[in-house]
PDB file of C-alpha atoms in Angstrom:
ATOM      1  CA  UNK G   1     -85.749  63.094 -75.264  1.00  0.00           C
ATOM      2  CA  UNK G   2     -86.853  59.665 -74.089  1.00  0.00           C
ATOM      3  CA  UNK G   3     -86.713  58.232 -77.595  1.00  0.00           C
ATOM      4  CA  UNK G   4     -83.064  57.421 -76.910  1.00  0.00           C
ATOM      5  CA  UNK G   5     -84.322  55.029 -74.243  1.00  0.00           C
ATOM      6  CA  UNK G   6     -87.009  53.529 -76.486  1.00  0.00           C
ATOM      7  CA  UNK G   7     -89.998  55.106 -74.747  1.00  0.00           C
ATOM      8  CA  UNK G   8     -92.586  57.513 -76.078  1.00  0.00           C
ATOM      9  CA  UNK G   9     -93.923  59.421 -73.100  1.00  0.00           C
ATOM     10  CA  UNK G  10     -97.692  59.649 -72.665  1.00  0.00           C
ATOM     11  CA  UNK G  11     -99.771  61.329 -69.989  1.00  0.00           C
ATOM     12  CA  UNK G  12    -100.603  57.932 -68.475  1.00  0.00           C
ATOM     13  CA  UNK G  13     -96.913  57.037 -68.237  1.00  0.00           C
ATOM     14  CA  UNK G  14     -96.120  60.442 -66.709  1.00  0.00           C
ATOM     15  CA  UNK G  15     -98.822  59.940 -64.075  1.00  0.00           C
ATOM     16  CA  UNK G  16     -97.479  56.486 -63.197  1.00  0.00           C
ATOM     17  CA  UNK G  17     -93.942  57.852 -62.896  1.00  0.00           C
ATOM     18  CA  UNK G  18     -95.255  60.617 -60.618  1.00  0.00           C
ATOM     19  CA  UNK G  19     -96.961  58.038 -58.427  1.00  0.00           C
ATOM     20  CA  UNK G  20     -93.754  56.003 -58.115  1.00  0.00           C
ATOM     21  CA  UNK G  21     -91.784  59.118 -57.239  1.00  0.00           C
ATOM     22  CA  UNK G  22     -94.402  60.191 -54.669  1.00  0.00           C
ATOM     23  CA  UNK G  23     -94.055  56.739 -53.094  1.00  0.00           C
ATOM     24  CA  UNK G  24     -90.330  57.363 -52.655  1.00  0.00           C
ATOM     25  CA  UNK G  25     -88.910  55.346 -55.546  1.00  0.00           C
ATOM     26  CA  UNK G  26     -85.364  56.298 -56.513  1.00  0.00           C
ATOM     27  CA  UNK G  27     -84.457  57.179 -60.078  1.00  0.00           C
ATOM     28  CA  UNK G  28     -82.857  53.737 -60.409  1.00  0.00           C
ATOM     29  CA  UNK G  29     -86.004  52.014 -59.118  1.00  0.00           C
ATOM     30  CA  UNK G  30     -88.174  54.041 -61.493  1.00  0.00           C
ATOM     31  CA  UNK G  31     -85.967  52.993 -64.399  1.00  0.00           C
ATOM     32  CA  UNK G  32     -86.276  49.343 -63.382  1.00  0.00           C
ATOM     33  CA  UNK G  33     -90.071  49.662 -63.050  1.00  0.00           C
ATOM     34  CA  UNK G  34     -90.254  51.327 -66.471  1.00  0.00           C
ATOM     35  CA  UNK G  35     -88.236  48.455 -67.939  1.00  0.00           C
ATOM     36  CA  UNK G  36     -90.755  46.001 -66.502  1.00  0.00           C
ATOM     37  CA  UNK G  37     -93.884  48.016 -67.319  1.00  0.00           C
ATOM     38  CA  UNK G  38     -93.092  49.378 -70.768  1.00  0.00           C
ATOM     39  CA  UNK G  39     -90.348  47.143 -72.155  1.00  0.00           C
ATOM     40  CA  UNK G  40     -87.499  49.638 -72.096  1.00  0.00           C
ATOM     41  CA  UNK G  41     -84.033  48.175 -71.710  1.00  0.00           C
ATOM     42  CA  UNK G  42     -82.221  50.581 -69.413  1.00  0.00           C
ATOM     43  CA  UNK G  43     -81.267  47.820 -66.978  1.00  0.00           C
ATOM     44  CA  UNK G  44     -82.306  50.155 -64.182  1.00  0.00           C
ATOM     45  CA  UNK G  45     -80.071  52.976 -65.394  1.00  0.00           C
ATOM     46  CA  UNK G  46     -80.346  55.888 -62.979  1.00  0.00           C
ATOM     47  CA  UNK G  47     -79.899  58.400 -65.810  1.00  0.00           C
ATOM     48  CA  UNK G  48     -82.978  56.985 -67.542  1.00  0.00           C
ATOM     49  CA  UNK G  49     -84.958  57.300 -64.324  1.00  0.00           C
ATOM     50  CA  UNK G  50     -83.872  60.902 -63.939  1.00  0.00           C
ATOM     51  CA  UNK G  51     -84.727  61.701 -67.575  1.00  0.00           C
ATOM     52  CA  UNK G  52     -88.099  60.019 -67.188  1.00  0.00           C
ATOM     53  CA  UNK G  53     -88.925  62.024 -64.055  1.00  0.00           C
ATOM     54  CA  UNK G  54     -87.873  65.300 -65.673  1.00  0.00           C
ATOM     55  CA  UNK G  55     -89.915  64.693 -68.808  1.00  0.00           C
ATOM     56  CA  UNK G  56     -92.908  63.462 -66.808  1.00  0.00           C
ATOM     57  CA  UNK G  57     -92.911  66.516 -64.553  1.00  0.00           C
ATOM     58  CA  UNK G  58     -92.786  68.796 -67.565  1.00  0.00           C
ATOM     59  CA  UNK G  59     -95.571  66.902 -69.318  1.00  0.00           C
ATOM     60  CA  UNK G  60     -97.755  67.258 -66.230  1.00  0.00           C
ATOM     61  CA  UNK G  61     -96.940  70.964 -65.930  1.00  0.00           C
ATOM     62  CA  UNK G  62     -95.102  70.522 -62.625  1.00  0.00           C
ATOM     63  CA  UNK G  63     -91.786  71.843 -61.361  1.00  0.00           C
ATOM     64  CA  UNK G  64     -89.230  69.007 -61.619  1.00  0.00           C
ATOM     65  CA  UNK G  65     -87.253  70.583 -58.767  1.00  0.00           C
ATOM     66  CA  UNK G  66     -90.193  70.439 -56.330  1.00  0.00           C
ATOM     67  CA  UNK G  67     -91.746  67.537 -54.465  1.00  0.00           C
ATOM     68  CA  UNK G  68     -92.311  64.771 -55.306  1.00  0.00           C
ATOM     69  CA  UNK G  69     -89.882  64.943 -58.202  1.00  0.00           C
ATOM     70  CA  UNK G  70     -86.661  65.929 -56.500  1.00  0.00           C
TER      71      UNK G  70
END
């Protein structure tokens, strides 16, 4: 799913995304942080941030509709 954005999700990435979300980062902010941290080129695209949160929650075995994800 995230291959379209140029990112292969790992457990470490998923944990970092969860931390950002728990700290209150928006989907757009998470996308921008991912661009900086992992070299993706979403230009802070909110849809990328949302996709990244969804995939990260699933990888970690968490409900993407529960806190801190949504």
